[in-house]
PDB file of C-alpha atoms in Angstrom:
ATOM      1  CA  GLN A   1      22.610 -25.240 -10.166  1.00 72.00           C
ATOM      2  CA  THR A   2      23.232 -21.857  -8.551  1.00 81.00           C
ATOM      3  CA  TRP A   3      25.187 -20.447 -11.506  1.00 81.00           C
ATOM      4  CA  GLN A   4      22.448 -21.284 -14.054  1.00 90.00           C
ATOM      5  CA  PHE A   5      19.755 -19.837 -11.795  1.00 94.00           C
ATOM      6  CA  THR A   6      21.846 -16.690 -11.211  1.00 95.00           C
ATOM      7  CA  VAL A   7      22.531 -15.976 -14.882  1.00 93.00           C
ATOM      8  CA  GLY A   8      18.805 -16.570 -15.514  1.00 94.00           C
ATOM      9  CA  VAL A   9      17.923 -13.882 -12.951  1.00 96.00           C
ATOM     10  CA  VAL A  10      20.533 -11.495 -14.418  1.00 96.00           C
ATOM     11  CA  LYS A  11      18.903 -11.923 -17.850  1.00 94.00           C
ATOM     12  CA  LYS A  12      15.380 -11.510 -16.433  1.00 96.00           C
ATOM     13  CA  VAL A  13      16.258  -8.239 -14.688  1.00 96.00           C
ATOM     14  CA  ALA A  14      17.958  -6.943 -17.869  1.00 94.00           C
ATOM     15  CA  GLN A  15      15.007  -7.962 -20.041  1.00 93.00           C
ATOM     16  CA  TYR A  16      12.511  -6.336 -17.688  1.00 96.00           C
ATOM     17  CA  MET A  17      14.569  -3.141 -17.659  1.00 95.00           C
ATOM     18  CA  ALA A  18      14.137  -3.033 -21.455  1.00 92.00           C
ATOM     19  CA  ASP A  19      10.375  -3.689 -21.119  1.00 93.00           C
ATOM     20  CA  VAL A  20       9.953  -0.892 -18.556  1.00 95.00           C
ATOM     21  CA  LEU A  21      11.987   1.638 -20.556  1.00 93.00           C
ATOM     22  CA  GLU A  22       9.681   0.985 -23.581  1.00 88.00           C
ATOM     23  CA  ASP A  23      10.484   3.778 -26.073  1.00 78.00           C
ATOM     24  CA  SER A  24      13.854   4.476 -24.423  1.00 79.00           C
ATOM     25  CA  ARG A  25      15.318   1.011 -25.062  1.00 73.00           C
ATOM     26  CA  ASP A  26      18.473   2.614 -26.417  1.00 78.00           C
ATOM     27  CA  LYS A  27      19.211   3.626 -22.806  1.00 86.00           C
ATOM     28  CA  VAL A  28      19.122   0.041 -21.502  1.00 89.00           C
ATOM     29  CA  GLN A  29      22.879  -0.524 -21.701  1.00 88.00           C
ATOM     30  CA  GLU A  30      23.732   2.634 -19.779  1.00 90.00           C
ATOM     31  CA  ASN A  31      21.438   1.517 -16.952  1.00 92.00           C
ATOM     32  CA  LEU A  32      22.900  -1.989 -16.725  1.00 93.00           C
ATOM     33  CA  LEU A  33      26.067  -1.463 -14.720  1.00 95.00           C
ATOM     34  CA  ALA A  34      27.938  -3.435 -12.068  1.00 96.00           C
ATOM     35  CA  ASN A  35      29.204  -1.394  -9.120  1.00 96.00           C
ATOM     36  CA  GLY A  36      28.671   1.756 -11.210  1.00 95.00           C
ATOM     37  CA  VAL A  37      30.864   0.683 -14.152  1.00 95.00           C
ATOM     38  CA  ASP A  38      30.165  -1.144 -17.420  1.00 93.00           C
ATOM     39  CA  LEU A  39      30.229  -4.941 -17.269  1.00 93.00           C
ATOM     40  CA  VAL A  40      33.528  -5.538 -19.056  1.00 92.00           C
ATOM     41  CA  THR A  41      35.263  -2.972 -16.822  1.00 94.00           C
ATOM     42  CA  TYR A  42      33.843  -4.631 -13.702  1.00 95.00           C
ATOM     43  CA  ILE A  43      35.053  -8.065 -14.811  1.00 94.00           C
ATOM     44  CA  THR A  44      38.547  -6.859 -15.734  1.00 93.00           C
ATOM     45  CA  ARG A  45      38.876  -5.131 -12.348  1.00 95.00           C
ATOM     46  CA  PHE A  46      37.206  -7.939 -10.418  1.00 95.00           C
ATOM     47  CA  GLN A  47      38.126  -8.372  -6.773  1.00 95.00           C
ATOM     48  CA  TRP A  48      36.472 -10.797  -4.401  1.00 96.00           C
ATOM     49  CA  ASP A  49      33.996  -8.979  -2.111  1.00 96.00           C
ATOM     50  CA  MET A  50      35.125 -10.069   1.349  1.00 96.00           C
ATOM     51  CA  ALA A  51      32.283  -8.244   3.102  1.00 95.00           C
ATOM     52  CA  LYS A  52      29.503  -9.983   1.164  1.00 94.00           C
ATOM     53  CA  TYR A  53      31.117 -13.358   0.780  1.00 95.00           C
ATOM     54  CA  PRO A  54      33.640 -13.973   3.617  1.00 94.00           C
ATOM     55  CA  ILE A  55      36.330 -16.396   2.439  1.00 91.00           C
ATOM     56  CA  LYS A  56      36.569 -17.871   5.931  1.00 93.00           C
ATOM     57  CA  GLN A  57      33.198 -19.484   5.229  1.00 94.00           C
ATOM     58  CA  SER A  58      33.070 -22.866   3.505  1.00 94.00           C
ATOM     59  CA  LEU A  59      32.488 -22.992  -0.254  1.00 93.00           C
ATOM     60  CA  LYS A  60      29.065 -24.532   0.418  1.00 93.00           C
ATOM     61  CA  ASN A  61      28.116 -21.639   2.713  1.00 95.00           C
ATOM     62  CA  ILE A  62      29.303 -19.021   0.214  1.00 95.00           C
ATOM     63  CA  SER A  63      27.276 -20.729  -2.523  1.00 94.00           C
ATOM     64  CA  GLU A  64      24.207 -20.763  -0.248  1.00 95.00           C
ATOM     65  CA  ILE A  65      24.642 -17.053   0.597  1.00 95.00           C
ATOM     66  CA  ILE A  66      24.700 -16.229  -3.123  1.00 96.00           C
ATOM     67  CA  ALA A  67      21.713 -18.501  -3.863  1.00 95.00           C
ATOM     68  CA  LYS A  68      19.672 -16.899  -1.067  1.00 96.00           C
ATOM     69  CA  GLN A  69      20.521 -13.374  -2.246  1.00 97.00           C
ATOM     70  CA  VAL A  70      19.653 -14.105  -5.880  1.00 97.00           C
ATOM     71  CA  THR A  71      16.426 -15.927  -4.917  1.00 97.00           C
ATOM     72  CA  GLN A  72      15.356 -12.810  -2.995  1.00 98.00           C
ATOM     73  CA  ILE A  73      16.032 -10.637  -6.056  1.00 98.00           C
ATOM     74  CA  ASP A  74      14.031 -13.075  -8.220  1.00 98.00           C
ATOM     75  CA  ASN A  75      11.063 -13.061  -5.804  1.00 98.00           C
ATOM     76  CA  ASP A  76      11.107  -9.260  -5.516  1.00 98.00           C
ATOM     77  CA  LEU A  77      11.275  -8.930  -9.304  1.00 98.00           C
ATOM     78  CA  LYS A  78       8.206 -11.170  -9.737  1.00 98.00           C
ATOM     79  CA  ALA A  79       6.201  -9.109  -7.208  1.00 98.00           C
ATOM     80  CA  ARG A  80       7.240  -5.713  -8.608  1.00 98.00           C
ATOM     81  CA  ALA A  81       6.807  -6.799 -12.235  1.00 98.00           C
ATOM     82  CA  SER A  82       3.343  -8.198 -11.496  1.00 98.00           C
ATOM     83  CA  ALA A  83       2.166  -4.955  -9.835  1.00 97.00           C
ATOM     84  CA  TYR A  84       3.609  -2.720 -12.579  1.00 97.00           C
ATOM     85  CA  ASN A  85       2.349  -4.957 -15.414  1.00 97.00           C
ATOM     86  CA  ASN A  86      -1.193  -4.936 -13.965  1.00 97.00           C
ATOM     87  CA  LEU A  87      -1.134  -1.147 -13.792  1.00 97.00           C
ATOM     88  CA  LYS A  88       0.306  -0.864 -17.298  1.00 96.00           C
ATOM     89  CA  GLY A  89      -2.207  -3.409 -18.654  1.00 96.00           C
ATOM     90  CA  ASN A  90      -5.205  -1.590 -17.154  1.00 95.00           C
ATOM     91  CA  LEU A  91      -3.993   1.701 -18.595  1.00 94.00           C
ATOM     92  CA  GLN A  92      -3.422   0.154 -22.045  1.00 93.00           C
ATOM     93  CA  ASN A  93      -6.938  -1.340 -21.986  1.00 91.00           C
ATOM     94  CA  LEU A  94      -8.431   2.092 -21.306  1.00 89.00           C
ATOM     95  CA  GLU A  95      -6.239   3.676 -23.983  1.00 89.00           C
ATOM     96  CA  ARG A  96      -7.312   0.999 -26.487  1.00 88.00           C
ATOM     97  CA  LYS A  97     -10.955   1.820 -25.750  1.00 86.00           C
ATOM     98  CA  ASN A  98     -10.258   5.411 -26.800  1.00 86.00           C
ATOM     99  CA  ALA A  99      -8.534   4.436 -30.046  1.00 87.00           C
ATOM    100  CA  GLY A 100      -9.269   2.376 -33.115  1.00 86.00           C
ATOM    101  CA  SER A 101     -12.345   2.095 -35.295  1.00 92.00           C
ATOM    102  CA  LEU A 102     -15.567   3.986 -34.620  1.00 95.00           C
ATOM    103  CA  LEU A 103     -17.268   0.572 -34.636  1.00 94.00           C
ATOM    104  CA  THR A 104     -15.541  -0.460 -31.401  1.00 92.00           C
ATOM    105  CA  ARG A 105     -13.848   2.486 -29.681  1.00 92.00           C
ATOM    106  CA  SER A 106     -15.231   4.393 -26.722  1.00 90.00           C
ATOM    107  CA  LEU A 107     -17.297   7.381 -27.786  1.00 92.00           C
ATOM    108  CA  ALA A 108     -17.106   9.170 -24.429  1.00 88.00           C
ATOM    109  CA  ASP A 109     -14.380  11.620 -25.505  1.00 86.00           C
ATOM    110  CA  ILE A 110     -16.076  12.337 -28.859  1.00 91.00           C
ATOM    111  CA  VAL A 111     -19.643  13.281 -27.965  1.00 94.00           C
ATOM    112  CA  LYS A 112     -20.958  16.260 -26.002  1.00 94.00           C
ATOM    113  CA  LYS A 113     -24.047  16.722 -23.887  1.00 94.00           C
ATOM    114  CA  GLU A 114     -25.615  19.060 -26.457  1.00 95.00           C
ATOM    115  CA  ASP A 115     -25.486  16.262 -29.102  1.00 96.00           C
ATOM    116  CA  PHE A 116     -28.308  14.426 -27.276  1.00 96.00           C
ATOM    117  CA  VAL A 117     -31.961  14.809 -26.427  1.00 95.00           C
ATOM    118  CA  LEU A 118     -31.855  13.885 -22.743  1.00 94.00           C
ATOM    119  CA  ASP A 119     -34.523  13.143 -20.127  1.00 91.00           C
ATOM    120  CA  SER A 120     -37.313  12.958 -22.700  1.00 94.00           C
ATOM    121  CA  GLU A 121     -40.316  10.745 -22.125  1.00 95.00           C
ATOM    122  CA  TYR A 122     -40.725  10.065 -25.846  1.00 96.00           C
ATOM    123  CA  LEU A 123     -37.503  10.834 -27.739  1.00 97.00           C
ATOM    124  CA  ILE A 124     -34.018   9.322 -27.845  1.00 97.00           C
ATOM    125  CA  THR A 125     -30.831  10.252 -29.690  1.00 97.00           C
ATOM    126  CA  MET A 126     -28.959   7.349 -31.249  1.00 97.00           C
ATOM    127  CA  LEU A 127     -25.428   7.200 -32.651  1.00 98.00           C
ATOM    128  CA  VAL A 128     -24.808   5.515 -35.999  1.00 98.00           C
ATOM    129  CA  VAL A 129     -21.512   4.647 -37.724  1.00 98.00           C
ATOM    130  CA  VAL A 130     -21.764   5.238 -41.471  1.00 98.00           C
ATOM    131  CA  PRO A 131     -19.033   4.297 -43.993  1.00 97.00           C
ATOM    132  CA  LYS A 132     -17.697   7.408 -45.763  1.00 97.00           C
ATOM    133  CA  LEU A 133     -18.777   6.029 -49.136  1.00 96.00           C
ATOM    134  CA  ALA A 134     -22.371   5.797 -47.822  1.00 97.00           C
ATOM    135  CA  TYR A 135     -22.787   9.368 -46.506  1.00 97.00           C
ATOM    136  CA  VAL A 136     -25.119  10.317 -49.385  1.00 97.00           C
ATOM    137  CA  ASP A 137     -27.232   7.164 -48.891  1.00 97.00           C
ATOM    138  CA  TRP A 138     -27.501   7.931 -45.169  1.00 97.00           C
ATOM    139  CA  GLN A 139     -28.732  11.478 -45.735  1.00 97.00           C
ATOM    140  CA  LYS A 140     -31.303  10.240 -48.282  1.00 97.00           C
ATOM    141  CA  THR A 141     -32.641   7.348 -46.227  1.00 97.00           C
ATOM    142  CA  TYR A 142     -32.226   7.853 -42.468  1.00 97.00           C
ATOM    143  CA  GLU A 143     -35.571   9.667 -42.064  1.00 97.00           C
ATOM    144  CA  THR A 144     -37.409   6.707 -43.656  1.00 96.00           C
ATOM    145  CA  LEU A 145     -35.555   3.806 -42.028  1.00 96.00           C
ATOM    146  CA  ALA A 146     -38.394   3.664 -39.496  1.00 95.00           C
ATOM    147  CA  GLU A 147     -41.536   5.555 -38.677  1.00 93.00           C
ATOM    148  CA  MET A 148     -41.257   8.418 -36.211  1.00 95.00           C
ATOM    149  CA  VAL A 149     -37.656   9.524 -37.008  1.00 97.00           C
ATOM    150  CA  VAL A 150     -37.348  13.270 -36.376  1.00 96.00           C
ATOM    151  CA  PRO A 151     -36.720  14.993 -39.742  1.00 96.00           C
ATOM    152  CA  ARG A 152     -33.379  16.781 -40.231  1.00 96.00           C
ATOM    153  CA  SER A 153     -32.186  15.535 -36.824  1.00 97.00           C
ATOM    154  CA  SER A 154     -28.978  13.878 -38.067  1.00 97.00           C
ATOM    155  CA  ASN A 155     -25.610  15.543 -37.510  1.00 97.00           C
ATOM    156  CA  LEU A 156     -22.065  14.401 -38.269  1.00 98.00           C
ATOM    157  CA  LEU A 157     -20.263  14.411 -34.892  1.00 97.00           C
ATOM    158  CA  PHE A 158     -16.897  12.861 -35.761  1.00 97.00           C
ATOM    159  CA  GLU A 159     -15.110  10.978 -38.513  1.00 95.00           C
ATOM    160  CA  ASP A 160     -12.014   8.813 -38.881  1.00 93.00           C
ATOM    161  CA  ASN A 161     -10.353   7.476 -42.046  1.00 92.00           C
ATOM    162  CA  ASP A 162     -13.158   5.044 -42.875  1.00 94.00           C
ATOM    163  CA  SER A 163     -16.406   6.184 -41.275  1.00 97.00           C
ATOM    164  CA  GLY A 164     -18.407   8.978 -39.731  1.00 97.00           C
ATOM    165  CA  LEU A 165     -20.379   9.064 -36.480  1.00 98.00           C
ATOM    166  CA  PHE A 166     -23.866  10.501 -36.984  1.00 98.00           C
ATOM    167  CA  SER A 167     -26.510  11.341 -34.409  1.00 98.00           C
ATOM    168  CA  VAL A 168     -30.174  10.845 -35.144  1.00 98.00           C
ATOM    169  CA  THR A 169     -33.248  11.460 -32.963  1.00 97.00           C
ATOM    170  CA  LEU A 170     -36.367   9.278 -33.032  1.00 97.00           C
ATOM    171  CA  PHE A 171     -39.280   8.197 -30.876  1.00 97.00           C
ATOM    172  CA  LEU A 172     -38.475   5.495 -28.292  1.00 96.00           C
ATOM    173  CA  LYS A 173     -41.059   3.094 -29.746  1.00 95.00           C
ATOM    174  CA  ALA A 174     -39.222   3.102 -33.104  1.00 96.00           C
ATOM    175  CA  ILE A 175     -35.820   1.931 -31.740  1.00 96.00           C
ATOM    176  CA  ASP A 176     -36.016  -1.767 -32.681  1.00 96.00           C
ATOM    177  CA  ASP A 177     -37.388  -1.118 -36.155  1.00 97.00           C
ATOM    178  CA  PHE A 178     -34.753   1.566 -36.792  1.00 97.00           C
ATOM    179  CA  LYS A 179     -31.879  -0.727 -35.676  1.00 97.00           C
ATOM    180  CA  HIS A 180     -33.105  -3.536 -37.928  1.00 97.00           C
ATOM    181  CA  LYS A 181     -33.433  -1.335 -41.027  1.00 97.00           C
ATOM    182  CA  ALA A 182     -30.109   0.390 -40.338  1.00 97.00           C
ATOM    183  CA  ARG A 183     -28.397  -3.005 -40.206  1.00 96.00           C
ATOM    184  CA  GLU A 184     -29.952  -3.989 -43.539  1.00 96.00           C
ATOM    185  CA  ASN A 185     -28.454  -0.815 -45.057  1.00 96.00           C
ATOM    186  CA  LYS A 186     -25.020  -1.482 -43.504  1.00 95.00           C
ATOM    187  CA  PHE A 187     -25.283   1.364 -41.023  1.00 97.00           C
ATOM    188  CA  THR A 188     -24.079   0.350 -37.538  1.00 97.00           C
ATOM    189  CA  VAL A 189     -26.034   1.610 -34.532  1.00 97.00           C
ATOM    190  CA  ARG A 190     -23.740   1.960 -31.528  1.00 96.00           C
ATOM    191  CA  ASP A 191     -25.158   0.884 -28.181  1.00 94.00           C
ATOM    192  CA  PHE A 192     -24.448   4.101 -26.283  1.00 93.00           C
ATOM    193  CA  GLN A 193     -26.214   6.029 -23.566  1.00 90.00           C
ATOM    194  CA  TYR A 194     -24.957   9.420 -22.504  1.00 92.00           C
ATOM    195  CA  ASN A 195     -24.031   9.195 -18.825  1.00 91.00           C
ATOM    196  CA  GLU A 196     -22.002  12.108 -17.573  1.00 89.00           C
ATOM    197  CA  GLU A 197     -21.038  10.454 -14.275  1.00 90.00           C
ATOM    198  CA  GLU A 198     -19.765   7.258 -15.943  1.00 89.00           C
ATOM    199  CA  MET A 199     -17.776   9.223 -18.514  1.00 88.00           C
ATOM    200  CA  LYS A 200     -16.248  11.391 -15.799  1.00 90.00           C
ATOM    201  CA  ALA A 201     -15.332   8.277 -13.777  1.00 91.00           C
ATOM    202  CA  ASP A 202     -13.590   6.732 -16.828  1.00 88.00           C
ATOM    203  CA  LYS A 203     -11.536   9.892 -17.420  1.00 89.00           C
ATOM    204  CA  GLU A 204     -10.599  10.063 -13.737  1.00 93.00           C
ATOM    205  CA  GLU A 205      -9.572   6.379 -13.789  1.00 93.00           C
ATOM    206  CA  MET A 206      -7.329   6.958 -16.797  1.00 92.00           C
ATOM    207  CA  THR A 207      -5.729  10.003 -15.137  1.00 94.00           C
ATOM    208  CA  ARG A 208      -5.200   8.019 -11.914  1.00 96.00           C
ATOM    209  CA  LEU A 209      -3.600   5.045 -13.707  1.00 96.00           C
ATOM    210  CA  SER A 210      -1.363   7.312 -15.787  1.00 95.00           C
ATOM    211  CA  THR A 211      -0.240   9.194 -12.660  1.00 96.00           C
ATOM    212  CA  ASP A 212       0.372   5.946 -10.749  1.00 97.00           C
ATOM    213  CA  LYS A 213       2.447   4.563 -13.640  1.00 96.00           C
ATOM    214  CA  LYS A 214       4.628   7.691 -13.703  1.00 95.00           C
ATOM    215  CA  LYS A 215       5.057   7.536  -9.915  1.00 97.00           C
ATOM    216  CA  GLN A 216       6.135   3.879 -10.002  1.00 96.00           C
ATOM    217  CA  PHE A 217       8.421   4.227 -13.038  1.00 96.00           C
ATOM    218  CA  GLY A 218      11.331   6.049 -11.346  1.00 95.00           C
ATOM    219  CA  PRO A 219      11.594   3.840  -8.226  1.00 97.00           C
ATOM    220  CA  LEU A 220      11.183   0.690 -10.355  1.00 98.00           C
ATOM    221  CA  VAL A 221      14.027   1.647 -12.730  1.00 96.00           C
ATOM    222  CA  ARG A 222      16.233   2.466  -9.712  1.00 97.00           C
ATOM    223  CA  TRP A 223      15.417  -0.916  -8.147  1.00 98.00           C
ATOM    224  CA  LEU A 224      16.210  -2.708 -11.420  1.00 98.00           C
ATOM    225  CA  LYS A 225      19.567  -0.890 -11.722  1.00 97.00           C
ATOM    226  CA  VAL A 226      20.604  -1.757  -8.161  1.00 98.00           C
ATOM    227  CA  ASN A 227      19.478  -5.370  -8.361  1.00 98.00           C
ATOM    228  CA  PHE A 228      20.893  -5.998 -11.827  1.00 97.00           C
ATOM    229  CA  SER A 229      24.242  -4.901 -10.387  1.00 97.00           C
ATOM    230  CA  GLU A 230      23.799  -7.197  -7.356  1.00 97.00           C
ATOM    231  CA  ALA A 231      22.807 -10.200  -9.479  1.00 97.00           C
ATOM    232  CA  PHE A 232      25.594  -9.661 -12.018  1.00 96.00           C
ATOM    233  CA  ILE A 233      28.209  -9.317  -9.246  1.00 97.00           C
ATOM    234  CA  ALA A 234      26.884 -12.518  -7.640  1.00 97.00           C
ATOM    235  CA  TRP A 235      27.163 -14.291 -11.017  1.00 95.00           C
ATOM    236  CA  ILE A 236      30.812 -13.264 -11.491  1.00 95.00           C
ATOM    237  CA  HIS A 237      31.615 -14.431  -7.950  1.00 96.00           C
ATOM    238  CA  ILE A 238      30.088 -17.810  -8.855  1.00 95.00           C
ATOM    239  CA  LYS A 239      32.301 -17.880 -11.972  1.00 93.00           C
ATOM    240  CA  ALA A 240      35.347 -17.260  -9.734  1.00 94.00           C
ATOM    241  CA  LEU A 241      34.195 -20.045  -7.393  1.00 93.00           C
ATOM    242  CA  ARG A 242      33.816 -22.467 -10.306  1.00 92.00           C
ATOM    243  CA  VAL A 243      37.303 -21.732 -11.615  1.00 92.00           C
ATOM    244  CA  PHE A 244      38.739 -22.256  -8.113  1.00 92.00           C
ATOM    245  CA  VAL A 245      36.875 -25.517  -7.454  1.00 92.00           C
ATOM    246  CA  GLU A 246      37.600 -26.996 -10.889  1.00 91.00           C
ATOM    247  CA  SER A 247      41.264 -26.044 -10.607  1.00 91.00           C
ATOM    248  CA  VAL A 248      41.587 -27.799  -7.236  1.00 92.00           C
ATOM    249  CA  LEU A 249      39.799 -30.849  -8.622  1.00 90.00           C
ATOM    250  CA  ARG A 250      42.040 -30.857 -11.686  1.00 88.00           C
ATOM    251  CA  TYR A 251      45.440 -29.980 -10.224  1.00 88.00           C
ATOM    252  CA  GLY A 252      45.051 -30.859  -6.560  1.00 89.00           C
ATOM    253  CA  LEU A 253      46.496 -29.199  -3.470  1.00 90.00           C
ATOM    254  CA  PRO A 254      48.334 -27.099  -2.457  1.00 91.00           C
ATOM    255  CA  VAL A 255      46.697 -24.375  -4.550  1.00 88.00           C
ATOM    256  CA  ASN A 256      49.157 -23.297  -7.226  1.00 89.00           C
ATOM    257  CA  PHE A 257      47.400 -21.704 -10.181  1.00 87.00           C
ATOM    258  CA  GLN A 258      46.525 -18.308 -11.621  1.00 90.00           C
ATOM    259  CA  ALA A 259      43.185 -17.184 -13.103  1.00 90.00           C
ATOM    260  CA  MET A 260      43.418 -14.942 -16.178  1.00 91.00           C
ATOM    261  CA  LEU A 261      40.928 -13.033 -18.308  1.00 92.00           C
ATOM    262  CA  LEU A 262      41.346 -13.219 -22.076  1.00 92.00           C
ATOM    263  CA  GLN A 263      39.147 -11.385 -24.592  1.00 89.00           C
ATOM    264  CA  PRO A 264      40.061 -12.540 -28.111  1.00 90.00           C
ATOM    265  CA  SER A 265      38.307 -11.464 -31.288  1.00 90.00           C
ATOM    266  CA  LYS A 266      36.460 -14.136 -33.263  1.00 89.00           C
ATOM    267  CA  LYS A 267      39.266 -14.163 -35.843  1.00 93.00           C
ATOM    268  CA  THR A 268      41.954 -14.951 -33.265  1.00 94.00           C
ATOM    269  CA  MET A 269      39.965 -17.542 -31.253  1.00 92.00           C
ATOM    270  CA  LYS A 270      41.414 -20.584 -33.028  1.00 92.00           C
ATOM    271  CA  LYS A 271      44.970 -19.242 -32.862  1.00 94.00           C
ATOM    272  CA  LEU A 272      44.575 -18.531 -29.137  1.00 94.00           C
ATOM    273  CA  ARG A 273      43.434 -22.105 -28.523  1.00 92.00           C
ATOM    274  CA  GLU A 274      46.515 -23.400 -30.313  1.00 92.00           C
ATOM    275  CA  VAL A 275      48.839 -21.160 -28.272  1.00 94.00           C
ATOM    276  CA  LEU A 276      47.169 -22.123 -24.971  1.00 92.00           C
ATOM    277  CA  ASN A 277      47.357 -25.772 -25.917  1.00 91.00           C
ATOM    278  CA  ASP A 278      51.098 -25.511 -26.640  1.00 92.00           C
ATOM    279  CA  LEU A 279      51.671 -23.723 -23.335  1.00 92.00           C
ATOM    280  CA  TYR A 280      49.674 -26.045 -21.094  1.00 91.00           C
ATOM    281  CA  LYS A 281      49.435 -29.427 -22.808  1.00 89.00           C
ATOM    282  CA  HIS A 282      52.001 -30.799 -20.345  1.00 88.00           C
ATOM    283  CA  LEU A 283      49.385 -30.375 -17.577  1.00 87.00           C
ATOM    284  CA  ASP A 284      47.014 -32.933 -19.080  1.00 82.00           C
ATOM    285  CA  SER A 285      48.198 -35.126 -21.933  1.00 71.00           C
ATOM    286  CA  SER A 286      44.771 -36.695 -22.577  1.00 70.00           C
ATOM    287  CA  ALA A 287      43.160 -33.258 -23.131  1.00 62.00           C
ATOM    288  CA  ALA A 288      46.066 -32.170 -25.311  1.00 51.00           C
ATOM    289  CA  ALA A 289      45.609 -35.246 -27.525  1.00 56.00           C
ATOM    290  CA  ILE A 290      41.896 -34.437 -27.968  1.00 57.00           C
ATOM    291  CA  ILE A 291      42.693 -30.815 -28.917  1.00 53.00           C
ATOM    292  CA  ASP A 292      45.480 -31.832 -31.355  1.00 54.00           C
ATOM    293  CA  SER A 293      43.142 -34.188 -33.191  1.00 51.00           C
ATOM    294  CA  ALA A 294      40.372 -31.548 -33.288  1.00 49.00           C
ATOM    295  CA  PHE A 295      42.645 -28.998 -34.936  1.00 46.00           C
ATOM    296  CA  ASP A 296      43.413 -31.535 -37.663  1.00 46.00           C
ATOM    297  CA  ILE A 297      39.739 -31.901 -38.631  1.00 41.00           C
ATOM    298  CA  PRO A 298      38.532 -29.008 -40.857  1.00 46.00           C
ATOM    299  CA  GLY A 299      35.143 -27.574 -39.932  1.00 42.00           C
ATOM    300  CA  LEU A 300      35.114 -28.971 -36.390  1.00 40.00           C
ATOM    301  CA  ASN A 301      34.257 -26.194 -33.935  1.00 45.00           C
ATOM    302  CA  LEU A 302      35.298 -26.531 -30.320  1.00 44.00           C
ATOM    303  CA  SER A 303      32.481 -25.644 -27.959  1.00 46.00           C
ATOM    304  CA  GLN A 304      32.902 -24.468 -24.370  1.00 43.00           C
ATOM    305  CA  GLN A 305      31.930 -27.979 -23.277  1.00 53.00           C
ATOM    306  CA  GLU A 306      35.199 -29.333 -24.736  1.00 71.00           C
ATOM    307  CA  TYR A 307      37.898 -30.550 -22.383  1.00 81.00           C
ATOM    308  CA  TYR A 308      41.119 -28.488 -22.336  1.00 89.00           C
ATOM    309  CA  PRO A 309      44.379 -29.050 -20.433  1.00 90.00           C
ATOM    310  CA  TYR A 310      43.557 -25.821 -18.562  1.00 90.00           C
ATOM    311  CA  VAL A 311      40.366 -24.827 -16.730  1.00 92.00           C
ATOM    312  CA  TYR A 312      38.169 -22.753 -19.038  1.00 91.00           C
ATOM    313  CA  ASP A 313      34.932 -20.886 -18.310  1.00 90.00           C
ATOM    314  CA  LYS A 314      33.248 -18.502 -20.726  1.00 89.00           C
ATOM    315  CA  ILE A 315      31.786 -15.158 -19.560  1.00 88.00           C
ATOM    316  CA  ASN A 316      29.263 -13.835 -22.048  1.00 85.00           C
ATOM    317  CA  CYS A 317      28.487 -10.163 -21.371  1.00 81.00           C
ATOM    318  CA  ASN A 318      25.908 -10.131 -24.163  1.00 77.00           C
ATOM    319  CA  LEU A 319      23.246 -11.357 -21.778  1.00 65.00           C
ATOM    320  CA  PHE A 320      20.193 -10.081 -23.557  1.00 60.00           C
ATOM    321  CA  ASP A 321      17.649 -11.753 -25.787  1.00 52.00           C
ATOM    322  CA  PHE A 322      16.582  -8.415 -27.250  1.00 44.00           C
ATOM    323  CA  LYS A 323      18.140  -5.904 -29.633  1.00 39.00           C
ATOM    324  CA  VAL A 324      18.751  -2.412 -28.308  1.00 33.00           C
TER     325      VAL A 324
END
């Protein structure tokens, strides 16, 4: 049904607005407007948009116009969300590489060229993660973990809460033996080769993704604002259509009825139902009988699916599945 699809799209656009705003979720509500005003104000001042939905058209045609418009918004949202999410995901992956434990994080932004013996035919500098509680053991043992470790070659390059990153220089032929002995002593050798070009490319990629994300953010938020408004307006027009159609089906022609907006508090909901029932029970005696019996049964809640002697349709402006 068009109305279910439309309210689904309204919710999707609202939800994605919250996702895009990330740390500024408290600003979601002020960005979700209809025709530049808050949702309740738009509904209470609602007027049929003759330009968008000409009333000379048949009801079927008007419904199809709305469905086509909302389908276009839904398709555009999928395409824009996919592009932005890919960009955001790639950036987050790079950021994750530069954060976290020394055992897994990228070391490119920690080490410097001068920390390494480079372009040597015989020597290599290795990086080892050592738990903080094992610093003393490391200093005592690293020179003897394998033959041909360069004495006093170890330096502490960086440390986080749990571990330190040490450099150590040894002969190339001792690599395998050193790795094996280090593992036995619970020192973790990181598989890292200093490559200035690769490290530069990674930094440039992160800068590019961050810049692209900032460039896309503004236009995307503007698109979401405009299209939330369009989808919400379409949804309220569908609500108006439903009330009209159901009223004709219920009370027949010629058209002689008035649509009203009521916004009761939770406390006054039951009382309002009783008053409306008293006012309009003459319109439909079978519905009135159902309502009278329901009010006599304690604990029975009337849902919006119940049948009333008047046409009733609920508009829930709390469209969002998230807390802001």
